[in-house]
Amino acid sequence: MSEPQSIPNPPRRRAISKRALETRLNILDAAERLFAERGFDGASVRDIASAAGAQIASISFHHGGKEALFERVVERRASQLSQMRLDALAAVKTGGAEPALEAVLAAFLRPYLEKAASDPQWLAYARLVAMVSADARWHEISERCFDPTAGAFIAEIARLFPDADQTAIAVAFVFSVAAMLSLSTSKWRIEALSAASGNPADMNRLSDDLVRFCEAGMRAAINR
Amino acid sequence: MSEPQSIPNPPRRRAISKRALETRLNILDAAERLFAERGFDGASVRDIASAAGAQIASISFHHGGKEALFERVVERRASQLSQMRLDALAAVKTGGAEPALEAVLAAFLRPYLEKAASDPQWLAYARLVAMVSADARWHEISERCFDPTAGAFIAEIARLFPDADQTAIAVAFVFSVAAMLSLSTSKWRIEALSAASGNPADMNRLSDDLVRFCEAGMRAAINR
DNA sequence: GTCTATATGTAGATAGAC
DNA sequence: GTCTATCTACATATAGAC
């Protein structure tokens, strides 16, 4: 993924210098931040290069242009997050008894929530995903990066509740993902709307609230 | 709202020609569609003018530039939708008994759902709202156009459940709004993820599913 | 691999004729 | 109010020296 023209068994290829790898990584991180803040069209490769301390030309050189860079930014974290989620799902299923609905939903939601609570780059990534999901231009990315994992979780829930309507489960799952993403895009709004209470919206509490909310909503869909 | 420099009692002002009014309206409609499809930066005033059958210069003339046009597009429908929601809330409260939680949530969600089911421009508007909510650049619009109405509904729910945590209610409300908006941005995804079932995702059914999902989630937040 | 210089396109805004 | 023509700025991308 990080070597454009890599070959399964390259006969002879010079190692990439440490500095070049840093440049690539700095560009990816800066792009993630700026794309998340301003959107694909609002973030220019000039600003990204500048924020990364790199040359404008290095973006085309290392990543093959703006669009390819955007896809790499999304793919990098998506594959990591998918792995964490599927691992958590597998762990939940190793116990002898049937897993509880809450455990399955938590296996999907918690890996992201834990990352987002500790690393601002993951928060930026979620804003990016919200953009990707909302923009028809990036549907292909969604299908490739997100839908397989989402499908696995929906199938598992359907297996736990054989009598439930599968479409209703998928609908509730999409609602749950939307609620999850709103934590990164609308945290400011939660704080504004609950100003009276005074609490400054602690991330751990928000995470628990999200899992409770989604589980209750999913149960309502299953018992439809 | 549609007359930039209007004065409470204008001493003498020539009436705006019918054609000019049409130009203004055509621009608003085309802008709504293109902003929703491509985002603020992705939609050019050139394309908007062209889609509206108007001149590029007419956008600055009638609406005062691209940013001002964007705000007008959002404000136009936001004020209409707020009115419908507050009317529905008032209607729910006129009955002697305390309104049910479901009725309050429905008063917020149904007006939009009914519009979106019948008018593609309202679907486009929801994509726009999803953008506005996700982009820090437009927070001021959110606070001005959306938060007052949201606050009224949160206050009503808090009044119905005096022992519930107010922050938890606000959090669940934001999750509900996110789920609602996902109907416009992720309808294609619902269809992809529930392909096995075959149902082509009828909008009326999705609306019912949404209200059920949000009510169950909100109850879980209240009983926290 | 990096960096300068530049090619080529398009953006938003407006002056001034009609 | 409309429309043409044009201004200025900035976009992405790349060729070629180092």
GROMACS .gro file of N, CA, C and O in nm, chain A residues 41-136:
model
  384
   41ASP      N    1  -1.197   1.926  -0.126
   41ASP     CA    2  -1.175   2.042  -0.213
   41ASP      C    3  -1.121   2.162  -0.137
   41ASP      O    4  -1.053   2.245  -0.194
   42GLY      N    5  -1.154   2.169  -0.008
   42GLY     CA    6  -1.110   2.285   0.070
   42GLY      C    7  -0.965   2.279   0.111
   42GLY      O    8  -0.904   2.383   0.141
   43ALA      N    9  -0.907   2.161   0.112
   43ALA     CA   10  -0.766   2.147   0.149
   43ALA      C   11  -0.682   2.140   0.022
   43ALA      O   12  -0.701   2.051  -0.060
   44SER      N   13  -0.588   2.231   0.006
   44SER     CA   14  -0.505   2.230  -0.114
   44SER      C   15  -0.377   2.151  -0.089
   44SER      O   16  -0.330   2.140   0.025
   45VAL      N   17  -0.322   2.095  -0.196
   45VAL     CA   18  -0.196   2.021  -0.180
   45VAL      C   19  -0.085   2.115  -0.134
   45VAL      O   20   0.008   2.072  -0.066
   46ARG      N   21  -0.096   2.241  -0.168
   46ARG     CA   22   0.001   2.339  -0.118
   46ARG      C   23   0.001   2.341   0.034
   46ARG      O   24   0.107   2.333   0.098
   47ASP      N   25  -0.118   2.355   0.092
   47ASP     CA   26  -0.127   2.363   0.238
   47ASP      C   27  -0.083   2.232   0.303
   47ASP      O   28  -0.021   2.232   0.408
   48ILE      N   29  -0.120   2.121   0.240
   48ILE     CA   30  -0.082   1.992   0.296
   48ILE      C   31   0.070   1.978   0.296
   48ILE      O   32   0.130   1.941   0.397
   49ALA      N   33   0.131   2.010   0.183
   49ALA     CA   34   0.277   2.001   0.175
   49ALA      C   35   0.342   2.093   0.278
   49ALA      O   36   0.434   2.054   0.350
   50SER      N   37   0.290   2.214   0.288
   50SER     CA   38   0.346   2.309   0.383
   50SER      C   39   0.333   2.257   0.526
   50SER      O   40   0.429   2.263   0.605
   51ALA      N   41   0.216   2.205   0.561
   51ALA     CA   42   0.194   2.153   0.697
   51ALA      C   43   0.283   2.033   0.725
   51ALA      O   44   0.318   2.006   0.839
   52ALA      N   45   0.319   1.961   0.619
   52ALA     CA   46   0.402   1.842   0.637
   52ALA      C   47   0.550   1.877   0.633
   52ALA      O   48   0.635   1.790   0.650
   53GLY      N   49   0.582   2.004   0.605
   53GLY     CA   50   0.721   2.043   0.590
   53GLY      C   51   0.785   1.981   0.467
   53GLY      O   52   0.904   1.954   0.464
   54ALA      N   53   0.703   1.960   0.364
   54ALA     CA   54   0.753   1.896   0.242
   54ALA      C   55   0.730   1.986   0.121
   54ALA      O   56   0.665   2.089   0.130
   55GLN      N   57   0.783   1.945   0.009
   55GLN     CA   58   0.764   2.019  -0.115
   55GLN      C   59   0.633   1.980  -0.181
   55GLN      O   60   0.587   1.866  -0.166
   56ILE      N   61   0.577   2.074  -0.257
   56ILE     CA   62   0.453   2.043  -0.327
   56ILE      C   63   0.473   1.923  -0.419
   56ILE      O   64   0.388   1.834  -0.426
   57ALA      N   65   0.583   1.922  -0.487
   57ALA     CA   66   0.606   1.815  -0.586
   57ALA      C   67   0.614   1.678  -0.519
   57ALA      O   68   0.587   1.576  -0.582
   58SER      N   69   0.650   1.675  -0.391
   58SER     CA   70   0.668   1.545  -0.326
   58SER      C   71   0.536   1.471  -0.309
   58SER      O   72   0.534   1.349  -0.292
   59ILE      N   73   0.426   1.543  -0.315
   59ILE     CA   74   0.296   1.475  -0.300
   59ILE      C   75   0.266   1.389  -0.421
   59ILE      O   76   0.226   1.273  -0.409
   60SER      N   77   0.287   1.445  -0.539
   60SER     CA   78   0.268   1.363  -0.658
   60SER      C   79   0.371   1.250  -0.662
   60SER      O   80   0.338   1.136  -0.695
   61PHE      N   81   0.494   1.284  -0.622
   61PHE     CA   82   0.600   1.182  -0.630
   61PHE      C   83   0.571   1.064  -0.538
   61PHE      O   84   0.578   0.948  -0.579
   62HIS      N   85   0.536   1.093  -0.412
   62HIS     CA   86   0.521   0.984  -0.315
   62HIS      C   87   0.383   0.918  -0.318
   62HIS      O   88   0.369   0.801  -0.284
   63HIS      N   89   0.282   0.997  -0.353
   63HIS     CA   90   0.147   0.943  -0.338
   63HIS      C   91   0.065   0.946  -0.467
   63HIS      O   92  -0.050   0.905  -0.466
   64GLY      N   93   0.122   0.999  -0.573
   64GLY     CA   94   0.053   0.988  -0.702
   64GLY      C   95  -0.061   1.085  -0.724
   64GLY      O   96  -0.152   1.056  -0.801
   65GLY      N   97  -0.058   1.200  -0.655
   65GLY     CA   98  -0.161   1.301  -0.679
   65GLY      C   99  -0.258   1.314  -0.564
   65GLY      O  100  -0.257   1.236  -0.469
   66LYS      N  101  -0.343   1.414  -0.573
   66LYS     CA  102  -0.430   1.448  -0.461
   66LYS      C  103  -0.534   1.339  -0.432
   66LYS      O  104  -0.553   1.300  -0.317
   67GLU      N  105  -0.601   1.292  -0.535
   67GLU     CA  106  -0.704   1.190  -0.512
   67GLU      C  107  -0.646   1.064  -0.453
   67GLU      O  108  -0.702   1.006  -0.359
   68ALA      N  109  -0.533   1.019  -0.508
   68ALA     CA  110  -0.471   0.897  -0.457
   68ALA      C  111  -0.429   0.917  -0.313
   68ALA      O  112  -0.441   0.825  -0.230
   69LEU      N  113  -0.380   1.036  -0.281
   69LEU     CA  114  -0.342   1.065  -0.142
   69LEU      C  115  -0.461   1.052  -0.050
   69LEU      O  116  -0.454   0.991   0.058
   70PHE      N  117  -0.574   1.108  -0.094
   70PHE     CA  118  -0.695   1.102  -0.011
   70PHE      C  119  -0.733   0.957   0.017
   70PHE      O  120  -0.761   0.919   0.131
   71GLU      N  121  -0.732   0.875  -0.085
   71GLU     CA  122  -0.770   0.735  -0.065
   71GLU      C  123  -0.673   0.664   0.030
   71GLU      O  124  -0.715   0.585   0.114
   72ARG      N  125  -0.545   0.695   0.017
   72ARG     CA  126  -0.449   0.631   0.107
   72ARG      C  127  -0.471   0.672   0.251
   72ARG      O  128  -0.454   0.591   0.342
   73VAL      N  129  -0.505   0.799   0.270
   73VAL     CA  130  -0.530   0.847   0.406
   73VAL      C  131  -0.644   0.767   0.469
   73VAL      O  132  -0.634   0.723   0.584
   74VAL      N  133  -0.749   0.747   0.393
   74VAL     CA  134  -0.863   0.673   0.447
   74VAL      C  135  -0.826   0.526   0.468
   74VAL      O  136  -0.852   0.469   0.574
   75GLU      N  137  -0.763   0.467   0.368
   75GLU     CA  138  -0.732   0.323   0.374
   75GLU      C  139  -0.641   0.289   0.491
   75GLU      O  140  -0.658   0.186   0.555
   76ARG      N  141  -0.545   0.375   0.516
   76ARG     CA  142  -0.447   0.346   0.620
   76ARG      C  143  -0.515   0.312   0.752
   76ARG      O  144  -0.492   0.208   0.811
   77ARG      N  145  -0.606   0.401   0.797
   77ARG     CA  146  -0.670   0.375   0.926
   77ARG      C  147  -0.785   0.276   0.914
   77ARG      O  148  -0.813   0.201   1.007
   78ALA      N  149  -0.851   0.275   0.800
   78ALA     CA  150  -0.965   0.184   0.786
   78ALA      C  151  -0.922   0.040   0.802
   78ALA      O  152  -0.989  -0.039   0.871
   79SER      N  153  -0.810   0.004   0.742
   79SER     CA  154  -0.769  -0.137   0.752
   79SER      C  155  -0.728  -0.169   0.895
   79SER      O  156  -0.759  -0.278   0.946
   80GLN      N  157  -0.662  -0.074   0.961
   80GLN     CA  158  -0.623  -0.097   1.100
   80GLN      C  159  -0.747  -0.115   1.188
   80GLN      O  160  -0.755  -0.207   1.270
   81LEU      N  161  -0.845  -0.026   1.168
   81LEU     CA  162  -0.965  -0.030   1.252
   81LEU      C  163  -1.048  -0.155   1.224
   81LEU      O  164  -1.100  -0.218   1.318
   82SER      N  165  -1.058  -0.194   1.098
   82SER     CA  166  -1.132  -0.316   1.065
   82SER      C  167  -1.071  -0.436   1.137
   82SER      O  168  -1.143  -0.521   1.191
   83GLN      N  169  -0.938  -0.442   1.138
   83GLN     CA  170  -0.872  -0.553   1.203
   83GLN      C  171  -0.905  -0.557   1.352
   83GLN      O  172  -0.939  -0.663   1.407
   84MET      N  173  -0.900  -0.439   1.418
   84MET     CA  174  -0.930  -0.434   1.561
   84MET      C  175  -1.072  -0.481   1.588
   84MET      O  176  -1.101  -0.552   1.684
   85ARG      N  177  -1.163  -0.438   1.501
   85ARG     CA  178  -1.304  -0.474   1.522
   85ARG      C  179  -1.328  -0.623   1.503
   85ARG      O  180  -1.398  -0.687   1.583
   86LEU      N  181  -1.270  -0.677   1.397
   86LEU     CA  182  -1.291  -0.819   1.372
   86LEU      C  183  -1.224  -0.903   1.480
   86LEU      O  184  -1.277  -1.008   1.520
   87ASP      N  185  -1.110  -0.859   1.530
   87ASP     CA  186  -1.046  -0.929   1.642
   87ASP      C  187  -1.137  -0.927   1.765
   87ASP      O  188  -1.153  -1.029   1.833
   88ALA      N  189  -1.195  -0.810   1.792
   88ALA     CA  190  -1.283  -0.798   1.909
   88ALA      C  191  -1.405  -0.888   1.892
   88ALA      O  192  -1.450  -0.950   1.989
   89LEU      N  193  -1.457  -0.895   1.772
   89LEU     CA  194  -1.573  -0.982   1.747
   89LEU      C  195  -1.536  -1.128   1.768
   89LEU      O  196  -1.610  -1.203   1.832
   90ALA      N  197  -1.419  -1.166   1.719
   90ALA     CA  198  -1.374  -1.304   1.737
   90ALA      C  199  -1.358  -1.336   1.885
   90ALA      O  200  -1.397  -1.444   1.931
   91ALA      N  201  -1.304  -1.241   1.960
   91ALA     CA  202  -1.284  -1.262   2.103
   91ALA      C  203  -1.417  -1.282   2.173
   91ALA      O  204  -1.431  -1.368   2.261
   92VAL      N  205  -1.516  -1.203   2.133
   92VAL     CA  206  -1.648  -1.213   2.194
   92VAL      C  207  -1.710  -1.352   2.167
   92VAL      O  208  -1.782  -1.406   2.251
   93LYS      N  209  -1.678  -1.408   2.052
   93LYS     CA  210  -1.740  -1.535   2.015
   93LYS      C  211  -1.668  -1.657   2.071
   93LYS      O  212  -1.721  -1.768   2.062
   94THR      N  213  -1.548  -1.638   2.127
   94THR     CA  214  -1.474  -1.755   2.176
   94THR      C  215  -1.539  -1.814   2.300
   94THR      O  216  -1.528  -1.934   2.324
   95GLY      N  217  -1.606  -1.729   2.384
   95GLY     CA  218  -1.676  -1.783   2.501
   95GLY      C  219  -1.777  -1.888   2.455
   95GLY      O  220  -1.832  -1.877   2.345
   96GLY      N  221  -1.805  -1.987   2.538
   96GLY     CA  222  -1.894  -2.095   2.497
   96GLY      C  223  -2.033  -2.047   2.462
   96GLY      O  224  -2.088  -2.082   2.358
   97ALA      N  225  -2.094  -1.964   2.548
   97ALA     CA  226  -2.232  -1.921   2.528
   97ALA      C  227  -2.244  -1.826   2.409
   97ALA      O  228  -2.144  -1.775   2.358
   98GLU      N  229  -2.366  -1.806   2.363
   98GLU     CA  230  -2.391  -1.709   2.257
   98GLU      C  231  -2.355  -1.568   2.308
   98GLU      O  232  -2.390  -1.533   2.420
   99PRO      N  233  -2.288  -1.490   2.228
   99PRO     CA  234  -2.256  -1.356   2.273
   99PRO      C  235  -2.381  -1.270   2.287
   99PRO      O  236  -2.480  -1.291   2.218
  100ALA      N  237  -2.376  -1.174   2.381
  100ALA     CA  238  -2.489  -1.083   2.398
  100ALA      C  239  -2.484  -0.975   2.290
  100ALA      O  240  -2.377  -0.941   2.239
  101LEU      N  241  -2.601  -0.922   2.256
  101LEU     CA  242  -2.606  -0.815   2.156
  101LEU      C  243  -2.514  -0.700   2.195
  101LEU      O  244  -2.441  -0.646   2.112
  102GLU      N  245  -2.517  -0.666   2.324
  102GLU     CA  246  -2.434  -0.553   2.366
  102GLU      C  247  -2.287  -0.580   2.339
  102GLU      O  248  -2.213  -0.490   2.298
  103ALA      N  249  -2.244  -0.704   2.359
  103ALA     CA  250  -2.103  -0.736   2.338
  103ALA      C  251  -2.065  -0.723   2.191
  103ALA      O  252  -1.957  -0.675   2.157
  104VAL      N  253  -2.157  -0.762   2.103
  104VAL     CA  254  -2.129  -0.752   1.960
  104VAL      C  255  -2.119  -0.604   1.918
  104VAL      O  256  -2.026  -0.563   1.848
  105LEU      N  257  -2.215  -0.524   1.962
  105LEU     CA  258  -2.211  -0.382   1.929
  105LEU      C  259  -2.086  -0.317   1.988
  105LEU      O  260  -2.022  -0.233   1.922
  106ALA      N  261  -2.051  -0.354   2.109
  106ALA     CA  262  -1.932  -0.296   2.172
  106ALA      C  263  -1.807  -0.335   2.095
  106ALA      O  264  -1.714  -0.254   2.082
  107ALA      N  265  -1.804  -0.457   2.040
  107ALA     CA  266  -1.687  -0.499   1.962
  107ALA      C  267  -1.670  -0.411   1.840
  107ALA      O  268  -1.557  -0.388   1.792
  108PHE      N  269  -1.781  -0.359   1.788
  108PHE     CA  270  -1.771  -0.267   1.674
  108PHE      C  271  -1.735  -0.125   1.720
  108PHE      O  272  -1.649  -0.060   1.660
  109LEU      N  273  -1.800  -0.077   1.823
  109LEU     CA  274  -1.789   0.064   1.860
  109LEU      C  275  -1.664   0.095   1.944
  109LEU      O  276  -1.599   0.199   1.923
  110ARG      N  277  -1.632   0.006   2.038
  110ARG     CA  278  -1.526   0.039   2.134
  110ARG      C  279  -1.387   0.061   2.074
  110ARG      O  280  -1.317   0.153   2.116
  111PRO      N  281  -1.345  -0.021   1.979
  111PRO     CA  282  -1.209   0.003   1.926
  111PRO      C  283  -1.191   0.146   1.876
  111PRO      O  284  -1.091   0.211   1.904
  112TYR      N  285  -1.291   0.197   1.805
  112TYR     CA  286  -1.280   0.335   1.760
  112TYR      C  287  -1.285   0.433   1.878
  112TYR      O  288  -1.205   0.526   1.886
  113LEU      N  289  -1.378   0.412   1.969
  113LEU     CA  290  -1.395   0.505   2.081
  113LEU      C  291  -1.267   0.515   2.164
  113LEU      O  292  -1.228   0.624   2.208
  114GLU      N  293  -1.201   0.400   2.183
  114GLU     CA  294  -1.078   0.403   2.262
  114GLU      C  295  -0.967   0.478   2.190
  114GLU      O  296  -0.894   0.557   2.250
  115LYS      N  297  -0.956   0.456   2.061
  115LYS     CA  298  -0.855   0.531   1.984
  115LYS      C  299  -0.886   0.680   1.986
  115LYS      O  300  -0.798   0.764   2.007
  116ALA      N  301  -1.015   0.714   1.963
  116ALA     CA  302  -1.051   0.856   1.952
  116ALA      C  303  -1.029   0.930   2.083
  116ALA      O  304  -0.999   1.050   2.085
  117ALA      N  305  -1.045   0.858   2.195
  117ALA     CA  306  -1.030   0.924   2.325
  117ALA      C  307  -0.885   0.964   2.351
  117ALA      O  308  -0.859   1.059   2.425
  118SER      N  309  -0.792   0.892   2.289
  118SER     CA  310  -0.652   0.916   2.326
  118SER      C  311  -0.571   0.982   2.215
  118SER      O  312  -0.465   1.037   2.240
  119ASP      N  313  -0.618   0.977   2.091
  119ASP     CA  314  -0.536   1.024   1.979
  119ASP      C  315  -0.615   1.117   1.887
  119ASP      O  316  -0.709   1.073   1.821
  120PRO      N  317  -0.578   1.245   1.881
  120PRO     CA  318  -0.651   1.341   1.799
  120PRO      C  319  -0.653   1.304   1.652
  120PRO      O  320  -0.748   1.340   1.580
  121GLN      N  321  -0.550   1.232   1.605
  121GLN     CA  322  -0.550   1.193   1.464
  121GLN      C  323  -0.668   1.098   1.434
  121GLN      O  324  -0.722   1.098   1.325
  122TRP      N  325  -0.705   1.018   1.534
  122TRP     CA  326  -0.819   0.929   1.512
  122TRP      C  327  -0.949   1.007   1.511
  122TRP      O  328  -1.043   0.973   1.439
  123LEU      N  329  -0.955   1.113   1.588
  123LEU     CA  330  -1.074   1.198   1.582
  123LEU      C  331  -1.085   1.262   1.444
  123LEU      O  332  -1.193   1.267   1.385
  124ALA      N  333  -0.972   1.308   1.392
  124ALA     CA  334  -0.972   1.366   1.258
  124ALA      C  335  -1.017   1.264   1.155
  124ALA      O  336  -1.096   1.295   1.064
  125TYR      N  337  -0.971   1.140   1.173
  125TYR     CA  338  -1.009   1.035   1.081
  125TYR      C  339  -1.161   1.015   1.077
  125TYR      O  340  -1.220   0.997   0.971
  126ALA      N  341  -1.224   1.024   1.195
  126ALA     CA  342  -1.369   1.003   1.198
  126ALA      C  343  -1.442   1.115   1.124
  126ALA      O  344  -1.544   1.091   1.058
  127ARG      N  345  -1.390   1.235   1.132
  127ARG     CA  346  -1.451   1.345   1.055
  127ARG      C  347  -1.440   1.315   0.906
  127ARG      O  348  -1.530   1.343   0.827
  128LEU      N  349  -1.326   1.258   0.870
  128LEU     CA  350  -1.304   1.220   0.731
  128LEU      C  351  -1.404   1.114   0.686
  128LEU      O  352  -1.460   1.121   0.577
  129VAL      N  353  -1.427   1.016   0.771
  129VAL     CA  354  -1.521   0.910   0.738
  129VAL      C  355  -1.662   0.968   0.723
  129VAL      O  356  -1.737   0.929   0.634
  130ALA      N  357  -1.695   1.064   0.809
  130ALA     CA  358  -1.826   1.127   0.798
  130ALA      C  359  -1.840   1.194   0.661
  130ALA      O  360  -1.944   1.185   0.596
  131MET      N  361  -1.733   1.259   0.615
  131MET     CA  362  -1.733   1.320   0.482
  131MET      C  363  -1.749   1.216   0.373
  131MET      O  364  -1.827   1.232   0.280
  132VAL      N  365  -1.669   1.110   0.385
  132VAL     CA  366  -1.671   1.006   0.282
  132VAL      C  367  -1.810   0.944   0.272
  132VAL      O  368  -1.860   0.918   0.163
  133SER      N  369  -1.872   0.922   0.386
  133SER     CA  370  -2.005   0.859   0.385
  133SER      C  371  -2.109   0.951   0.324
  133SER      O  372  -2.207   0.904   0.265
  134ALA      N  373  -2.090   1.083   0.340
  134ALA     CA  374  -2.193   1.176   0.295
  134ALA      C  375  -2.179   1.213   0.148
  134ALA      O  376  -2.272   1.266   0.089
  135ASP      N  377  -2.065   1.185   0.088
  135ASP     CA  378  -2.036   1.235  -0.046
  135ASP      C  379  -2.039   1.121  -0.147
  135ASP      O  380  -1.959   1.027  -0.140
  136ALA      N  381  -2.130   1.130  -0.243
  136ALA     CA  382  -2.146   1.024  -0.342
  136ALA      C  383  -2.016   0.997  -0.418
  136ALA      O  384  -1.992   0.886  -0.465
   0.00000   0.00000   0.00000
